[in-house]
Amino acid sequence: MTSAALLPLRWRTATVIARRPETPHVATLVLDVPGWPGHKAGQHVDLRLTAADGYEAQRSYSIASANDGTAVAITVERVADGEVSPFLLDDVRVSDDLELRGPIGGYFVWSLEDGNPLLLIAGGSGVAPMMSILRARAQALKPPAARLLYSSRDQASIIYRDELDGMTAATDGPRILYTLTRERPVVWSGALGRVDRVMLERIGFPPTDDPLAYVCGPTPFVEQVAADLVALGYAEERIRTERFGPTGAN
Amino acid sequence: MTDVVHPLDGNAAAGPLSRLFASDVTGAVVVCGECGREGALATLALYGRGTGLVLRCPTCETVNLRLLDTGRTIHLDLRGCLRMSVRVALD
Ligand SMILES: Cc1cc2nc3c(=O)[nH]c(=O)nc-3n(C[C@H](O)[C@H](O)[C@H](O)COP(=O)(O)OP(=O)(O)OC[C@H]3O[C@@H](n4cnc5c(N)ncnc54)[C@H](O)[C@@H]3O)c2cc1C
Ligand SMILES: [Zn+2]
C-alpha cells in the first residue's frame, strides 16, 4: 500500500458487521469498508455523523485491527457527556451504516521495516493503536522485541485483556506490564499508580538499544510519559506520540 | 475552555489536511518561524475542531499553521511557519 496513491481521501460508507463489548465502558465495532486499501498499524479513521437537520460531528478513532481485507475494527470508550461515543456504544447496531474517511496518518504508524525494539505505552483507550501494532507484529516471522506498559483505572477496565495475555504467553510474545490507577487488588502482579519513571525503567529497554517508543492516551498522560522518556535518555525523535483528548482518568 | 488546557496534536489534523495535500503531511518536518523548533507536524499542538484548525508550536506557542475549510474553499495560513519539508512516497 502506498498512501500517496490513495489521496485525496473520500468519505465512504462503512457497515457495522460486529459489535463486541470489551469492558463495561468500551466496545469494539467491526466495520466492513468496501474498497478499503489496507492500512498501517497506528493509523486512524475519521467518522462523520450527520443529523437529520444537517448538523455534523466528526471524531477520530484509531484502527485497532491488523490488515484483514475490508474489515476494520475500532474500539470506543464512553465519554459520559460526549456527543459521539455514547451514540456509537448505545445506538449503533450491526448492519447500520457509518460515514468514514481513512486510513489516515503517516506519523504515529508502525511497520515491520522500522526494525527497532518496540516500547508501547498506553493509557485507557490509547491501547487501541497499540493493539493494531501488536496484532500486525504477531503476524511477522521475525518480530522485533516488544513491551507494553498499559495503564487502566481498575482490572475491569483493561481492554483486550485475554488477547494480550495470550500474546504474552506465545513464543516471541510481547512483555506486558499493567498498572492500575484506581484499584489495589489483594493479589496483583502488575504495577500500581500512574505511569512513572520507575515503571518505565522496569519495563523499558535501555536507550542504547535504540528503542522506538509509542505513547498514546489522554493528553496529560501522553505529555507526562513523553517527558519521562526523554528524562530517561530516550531520543526525542524515537518517541511517537498521539493525544486522544482531555480524559484525566488514567 | 478545556481546549486551552488539553490540546490535541497534529495527528488529529491528518484527515482535514488530506483534503488539500497529495501526501500525508503529519510526518512533515515543520520549522517554527518564531523559535526555530523543528519537529513533525504531528507533534504540534492542535486547537479547534471541524472547519477551523490551528496548529501551534509546542515550544513557544506561536501559530505555525491555520487551516480553514469552508467545504468549497480551503484556506491555509502558513505565516508562522518558516519551512515545511515533506517526504513523499516513491510510487
Ligand atoms: C487521532 C485520534 C484517535 C482517537 N482514537 C480513539 C479510539 O481509538 N478510541 C476512543 O474511544 N477514542 C479515540 N479518540 C477520541 C475520540 O476522537 C473522541 O474525542 C472521543 O470519543 C470523545 O468524543 P465524544 O463526542 O463522545 O465527546 P465530546 O462531545 O467531544 O466531548 C464531551 C466532553 O468530554 C470531553 N472530552 C472530549 N474528548 C474526550 C476524550 N477523548 N476523553 C475524555 N473526555 C473527552 C470534552 O472536553 C467535553 O467536555 C481519538 C482521538 C484522536 C484525536
Ligand atoms: Zn516555536
Coordinates of C-alpha atoms and ligand atoms in Angstrom, one line a residue:
Chain A
M1 CA 0.0 0.0 0.0
T2 CA 1.3 3.4 -0.8
S3 CA -0.6 6.2 0.8
A4 CA 0.3 8.6 -1.9
A5 CA -1.8 6.7 -4.4
L6 CA -4.8 6.8 -2.2
L7 CA -5.2 10.5 -1.6
P8 CA -7.3 12.5 -1.6
L9 CA -9.3 10.6 0.9
R10 CA -13.0 10.5 0.3
W11 CA -15.8 9.7 2.7
R12 CA -17.0 6.2 2.3
T13 CA -19.9 4.2 3.7
A14 CA -18.9 1.5 6.2
T15 CA -21.3 -1.1 7.5
V16 CA -21.1 -2.4 11.1
I17 CA -20.6 -6.2 10.9
A18 CA -19.9 -7.0 14.5
R19 CA -20.1 -5.4 17.9
R20 CA -18.0 -6.8 20.8
P21 CA -18.3 -5.5 24.4
E22 CA -14.7 -5.2 25.8
T23 CA -15.3 -3.7 29.3
P24 CA -18.3 -2.0 31.0
H25 CA -17.5 1.3 29.2
V26 CA -15.8 0.1 26.0
A27 CA -16.9 -1.8 22.9
T28 CA -15.3 -2.7 19.6
L29 CA -17.1 -2.1 16.4
V30 CA -16.0 -4.1 13.3
L31 CA -16.8 -2.3 10.1
D32 CA -16.8 -3.5 6.6
V33 CA -15.4 -0.8 4.3
P34 CA -15.8 -1.7 0.6
G35 CA -12.7 -0.8 -1.3
W36 CA -10.6 -0.5 1.9
P37 CA -7.0 -0.2 0.6
G38 CA -5.3 -1.7 3.8
H39 CA -3.6 0.3 6.5
K40 CA -0.5 0.7 8.6
A41 CA -0.7 -0.1 12.3
G42 CA -1.2 3.1 14.2
Q43 CA -3.4 4.9 11.6
H44 CA -6.9 6.1 12.4
V45 CA -10.2 6.8 10.7
D46 CA -12.4 9.9 10.9
L47 CA -16.1 9.1 11.5
R48 CA -18.7 11.7 10.4
L49 CA -22.2 11.7 11.8
T50 CA -24.9 13.8 10.2
A51 CA -28.2 14.5 11.9
A52 CA -31.4 14.9 10.0
D53 CA -31.1 18.7 10.4
G54 CA -27.7 18.7 8.7
Y55 CA -25.7 19.1 11.9
E56 CA -22.4 17.3 11.6
A57 CA -19.9 15.8 14.1
Q58 CA -16.6 14.3 13.2
R59 CA -14.3 12.3 15.5
S60 CA -11.2 10.3 15.1
Y61 CA -10.8 6.6 16.1
S62 CA -7.7 4.5 15.9
I63 CA -7.7 1.4 13.9
A64 CA -7.3 -1.5 16.3
S65 CA -7.1 -4.3 13.8
A66 CA -4.3 -5.5 11.7
N67 CA -4.9 -5.7 7.9
D68 CA -7.8 -8.0 7.3
G69 CA -9.3 -7.5 3.9
T70 CA -12.1 -4.9 4.1
A71 CA -12.8 -5.4 7.8
V72 CA -11.6 -2.5 10.1
A73 CA -12.1 -2.6 13.9
I74 CA -12.3 0.5 16.1
T75 CA -12.6 0.4 19.9
V76 CA -14.6 3.1 21.5
E77 CA -14.6 4.3 25.1
R78 CA -17.6 6.1 26.6
V79 CA -17.1 9.8 27.4
A80 CA -20.1 10.1 29.7
D81 CA -21.3 13.5 28.5
G82 CA -19.9 13.1 25.0
E83 CA -21.7 13.6 21.7
V84 CA -20.4 10.8 19.6
S85 CA -19.0 8.0 21.8
P86 CA -22.3 7.2 23.7
F87 CA -24.1 7.1 20.3
L88 CA -21.5 4.6 19.0
L89 CA -21.9 2.5 22.1
D90 CA -25.6 2.6 22.7
D91 CA -27.3 3.3 19.4
V92 CA -25.3 1.7 16.6
R93 CA -26.3 -1.8 15.7
V94 CA -24.9 -4.5 13.4
S95 CA -25.8 -3.7 9.8
D96 CA -26.0 0.1 10.5
D97 CA -24.0 2.3 8.1
L98 CA -21.5 4.9 9.2
E99 CA -19.6 7.5 7.2
L100 CA -15.9 7.1 7.4
R101 CA -12.7 8.5 6.0
G102 CA -9.3 6.7 6.1
P103 CA -6.8 5.2 6.6
I104 CA -5.3 8.4 7.9
G105 CA -2.0 9.4 9.4
G106 CA 1.7 9.0 8.5
Y107 CA 3.5 9.8 11.7
F108 CA 2.0 7.6 14.5
V109 CA 2.5 4.5 12.4
W110 CA 4.5 1.3 12.7
S111 CA 5.6 -1.2 10.1
L112 CA 8.0 -4.2 10.4
E113 CA 10.7 -2.3 8.5
D114 CA 11.1 0.0 11.4
G115 CA 13.1 -2.8 13.0
N116 CA 13.8 -1.4 16.4
P117 CA 12.7 -2.9 19.7
L118 CA 9.2 -1.5 20.5
L119 CA 8.1 0.1 23.7
L120 CA 4.4 0.8 23.7
I121 CA 2.8 2.9 26.5
A122 CA -0.9 3.2 26.6
G123 CA -3.4 4.9 28.8
G124 CA -7.1 3.7 28.7
S125 CA -8.4 3.5 25.1
G126 CA -4.9 4.6 24.0
V127 CA -4.3 0.9 23.8
A128 CA -6.3 0.7 20.5
P129 CA -3.5 1.7 18.1
M130 CA -1.1 -0.4 20.2
M131 CA -3.3 -3.4 19.6
S132 CA -3.1 -2.8 15.9
I133 CA 0.7 -2.7 16.2
L134 CA 0.8 -5.9 18.3
R135 CA -1.6 -7.7 16.1
A136 CA 0.5 -6.7 13.0
R137 CA 3.6 -7.7 14.8
A138 CA 2.2 -11.1 15.7
Q139 CA 1.8 -11.9 12.0
A140 CA 5.6 -11.3 11.4
L141 CA 8.0 -14.1 11.1
K142 CA 10.8 -12.4 12.9
P143 CA 9.2 -9.7 15.0
P144 CA 11.3 -7.2 16.9
A145 CA 11.2 -7.4 20.8
A146 CA 8.2 -5.6 22.1
R147 CA 7.0 -4.4 25.5
L148 CA 3.7 -2.8 26.5
L149 CA 3.1 -0.7 29.6
Y150 CA -0.7 -0.2 29.9
S151 CA -2.4 2.0 32.5
S152 CA -6.1 1.4 33.4
R153 CA -8.3 2.6 36.2
D154 CA -9.0 -0.9 37.5
Q155 CA -8.9 -4.5 36.4
A156 CA -12.4 -4.4 34.9
S157 CA -11.3 -1.6 32.6
I158 CA -8.4 -3.4 31.0
I159 CA -9.3 -3.7 27.3
Y160 CA -8.3 -6.8 25.3
R161 CA -7.0 -8.5 28.5
D162 CA -7.4 -12.1 27.3
E163 CA -5.9 -11.4 23.9
L164 CA -3.0 -9.5 25.4
D165 CA -2.3 -12.3 27.9
G166 CA -2.5 -14.8 25.1
M167 CA 0.1 -12.8 23.1
T168 CA 2.4 -12.7 26.1
A169 CA 2.3 -16.5 26.5
A170 CA 3.2 -17.1 22.9
T171 CA 6.8 -17.6 21.7
D172 CA 8.3 -14.1 20.8
G173 CA 5.2 -12.6 22.5
P174 CA 5.4 -9.0 24.0
R175 CA 6.2 -8.5 27.6
I176 CA 3.3 -6.6 29.3
L177 CA 3.1 -4.6 32.5
Y178 CA -0.3 -3.5 33.6
T179 CA -0.7 -0.7 36.0
L180 CA -3.9 0.3 37.9
T181 CA -4.6 3.8 39.0
R182 CA -7.9 3.4 41.0
E183 CA -7.8 -0.1 42.4
R184 CA -5.4 -2.0 44.7
P185 CA -6.2 -5.7 44.3
V186 CA -5.1 -8.0 47.1
V187 CA -3.5 -10.3 44.5
W188 CA -1.8 -8.4 41.7
S189 CA 1.4 -9.0 39.8
G190 CA 1.3 -5.7 37.9
A191 CA 2.2 -2.2 39.0
L192 CA 0.1 0.3 40.9
G193 CA -0.4 4.0 40.3
R194 CA 0.2 6.3 37.4
V195 CA 3.0 5.5 34.9
D196 CA 6.2 6.9 36.3
R197 CA 10.0 6.6 35.6
V198 CA 10.4 3.6 37.9
M199 CA 7.8 1.7 35.9
L200 CA 9.3 2.8 32.6
E201 CA 12.7 1.6 33.7
R202 CA 11.2 -1.7 34.9
I203 CA 9.5 -2.5 31.5
G204 CA 11.5 -0.4 29.1
F205 CA 14.6 -1.1 27.0
P206 CA 17.9 0.7 27.8
P207 CA 18.1 3.8 25.5
T208 CA 21.3 2.3 24.0
D209 CA 19.1 -0.4 22.3
D210 CA 17.7 2.4 20.2
P211 CA 14.1 1.5 21.0
L212 CA 11.1 3.1 19.2
A213 CA 8.6 4.3 21.7
Y214 CA 4.8 4.9 21.0
V215 CA 2.8 6.7 23.6
C216 CA -1.0 7.1 23.3
G217 CA -3.8 8.1 25.6
P218 CA -5.3 11.2 27.2
T219 CA -3.4 14.3 26.5
P220 CA -1.9 14.8 30.1
F221 CA -0.9 11.2 30.2
V222 CA 1.0 11.4 26.8
E223 CA 2.8 14.6 27.9
Q224 CA 3.9 13.2 31.2
V225 CA 5.1 9.9 29.8
A226 CA 7.0 11.6 26.8
A227 CA 8.7 13.9 29.3
D228 CA 9.7 10.9 31.5
L229 CA 11.1 9.0 28.5
V230 CA 13.2 12.0 27.5
A231 CA 14.5 12.3 31.1
L232 CA 15.4 8.6 31.0
G233 CA 17.6 9.2 27.9
Y234 CA 15.2 8.2 25.0
A235 CA 15.9 10.0 21.8
E236 CA 13.1 12.5 21.2
E237 CA 12.8 11.6 17.5
R238 CA 12.3 8.0 18.6
I239 CA 9.2 8.9 20.7
R240 CA 6.0 9.0 18.7
T241 CA 3.0 10.4 20.5
E242 CA -0.7 10.6 19.8
R243 CA -3.1 12.6 22.1
F244 CA -6.7 11.4 22.3
G245 CA -8.1 14.4 24.2
P246 CA -8.8 15.6 27.7
T247 CA -9.6 12.5 29.7
G248 CA -7.8 12.7 33.0
A249 CA -8.8 9.2 34.2
N250 CA -5.6 7.2 33.6
Chain B
M1 CA -12.2 26.3 27.8
T2 CA -10.9 22.7 28.1
D3 CA -9.2 23.1 24.8
V4 CA -6.7 25.5 26.2
V5 CA -5.5 23.1 28.8
H6 CA -5.6 19.9 26.7
P7 CA -5.0 20.5 23.1
L8 CA -4.8 17.5 20.7
D9 CA -1.9 17.1 18.4
G10 CA -1.3 17.3 14.7
N11 CA -2.1 13.6 14.2
A12 CA -5.8 14.6 14.5
A13 CA -5.3 17.1 11.6
A14 CA -4.3 14.3 9.2
G15 CA -7.8 13.8 7.9
P16 CA -8.6 17.5 7.4
L17 CA -5.2 18.1 5.7
S18 CA -5.6 15.2 3.4
R19 CA -8.3 17.2 1.6
L20 CA -5.5 19.6 0.5
F21 CA -2.2 17.7 0.2
A22 CA -1.3 14.8 -2.1
S23 CA 0.8 13.1 0.6
D24 CA 0.2 12.7 4.3
V25 CA 1.9 15.8 5.9
T26 CA 1.6 14.8 9.6
G27 CA 5.1 13.4 9.3
A28 CA 6.4 16.5 7.6
V29 CA 9.0 18.5 9.4
V30 CA 7.8 21.9 10.3
V31 CA 10.2 24.7 11.3
C32 CA 8.7 27.3 13.6
G33 CA 9.1 30.8 12.3
E34 CA 9.4 32.2 15.7
C35 CA 11.8 30.0 17.7
G36 CA 13.2 27.7 15.0
R37 CA 11.9 24.4 16.6
E38 CA 11.9 21.6 14.1
G39 CA 9.5 18.7 14.5
A40 CA 6.9 16.6 12.8
L41 CA 3.6 18.4 12.1
A42 CA 2.0 15.6 14.3
T43 CA 3.8 17.0 17.3
L44 CA 2.3 20.5 17.1
A45 CA -0.5 21.4 19.5
L46 CA -3.9 21.3 17.8
Y47 CA -6.7 23.7 18.8
G48 CA -10.1 23.7 17.3
R49 CA -12.2 21.0 15.7
G50 CA -14.2 20.9 12.5
T51 CA -13.9 23.7 10.0
G52 CA -11.1 25.8 11.6
L53 CA -7.9 24.3 12.9
V54 CA -4.9 26.0 14.5
L55 CA -1.6 24.3 15.0
R56 CA 0.8 25.9 17.5
C57 CA 4.5 25.3 18.2
P58 CA 4.6 23.3 21.4
T59 CA 7.8 25.2 22.5
C60 CA 6.8 28.9 22.0
E61 CA 3.1 28.6 21.2
T62 CA 3.4 30.6 18.0
V63 CA 0.7 29.6 15.5
N64 CA 2.6 27.7 12.8
L65 CA -0.4 26.7 10.6
R66 CA -4.0 27.6 10.3
L67 CA -6.5 25.6 8.2
L68 CA -9.9 26.9 7.4
D69 CA -12.1 24.5 5.3
T70 CA -15.4 26.0 4.3
G71 CA -16.3 23.0 2.2
R72 CA -15.8 24.8 -1.1
T73 CA -12.6 26.7 -0.3
I74 CA -9.6 25.6 1.9
H75 CA -7.6 28.5 3.3
L76 CA -4.1 27.7 4.6
D77 CA -2.2 30.3 6.5
L78 CA 1.4 29.4 7.0
R79 CA 2.9 32.7 8.1
G80 CA 4.2 31.3 11.4
C81 CA 6.0 28.5 9.7
L82 CA 9.5 29.0 8.3
R83 CA 9.6 25.8 6.3
M84 CA 7.7 22.5 5.9
S85 CA 9.5 19.5 4.5
V86 CA 7.5 16.6 3.2
R87 CA 8.9 13.2 2.4
V88 CA 6.9 11.7 -0.4
A89 CA 6.2 8.1 -1.2
L90 CA 8.2 6.9 -4.2
D91 CA 5.4 5.4 -6.3
Ligands
LIG1 C1 -6.1 10.6 16.4 C2 -7.2 10.2 17.5 C3 -7.5 8.9 17.7 C4 -8.5 8.5 18.6 N1 -8.8 7.2 18.8 C5 -9.7 6.9 19.7 C6 -10.0 5.5 20.0 O1 -9.4 4.6 19.4 N2 -11.0 5.2 20.9 C7 -11.6 6.2 21.6 O2 -12.5 5.8 22.4 N3 -11.4 7.5 21.4 C8 -10.4 7.9 20.5 N4 -10.2 9.2 20.3 C9 -11.0 10.2 21.0 C10 -12.3 10.4 20.1 O3 -11.9 11.1 18.9 C11 -13.3 11.3 20.8 O4 -12.7 12.5 21.2 C12 -14.0 10.7 22.0 O5 -14.7 9.5 21.5 C13 -14.9 11.7 22.7 O6 -15.9 12.1 21.7 P1 -17.4 12.5 22.2 O7 -18.0 13.1 21.0 O8 -18.0 11.3 22.9 O9 -17.2 13.6 23.3 P2 -17.3 15.2 23.1 O10 -18.7 15.5 22.8 O11 -16.3 15.5 22.1 O12 -16.8 15.7 24.5 C14 -17.7 15.8 25.6 C15 -16.9 16.2 26.8 O13 -15.8 15.3 27.1 C16 -14.5 16.0 26.9 N5 -13.8 15.1 26.0 C17 -13.5 15.2 24.7 N6 -12.8 14.2 24.2 C18 -12.5 13.4 25.3 C19 -11.8 12.2 25.5 N7 -11.1 11.6 24.5 N8 -11.8 11.7 26.7 C20 -12.4 12.3 27.7 N9 -13.1 13.4 27.6 C21 -13.2 14.0 26.4 C22 -14.8 17.3 26.2 O14 -13.9 18.3 26.5 C23 -16.2 17.6 26.6 O15 -16.2 18.2 27.9 C24 -9.2 9.6 19.4 C25 -8.8 10.9 19.2 C26 -7.9 11.2 18.2 C27 -7.5 12.7 18.0
ZN2 ZN 8.2 28.0 18.2

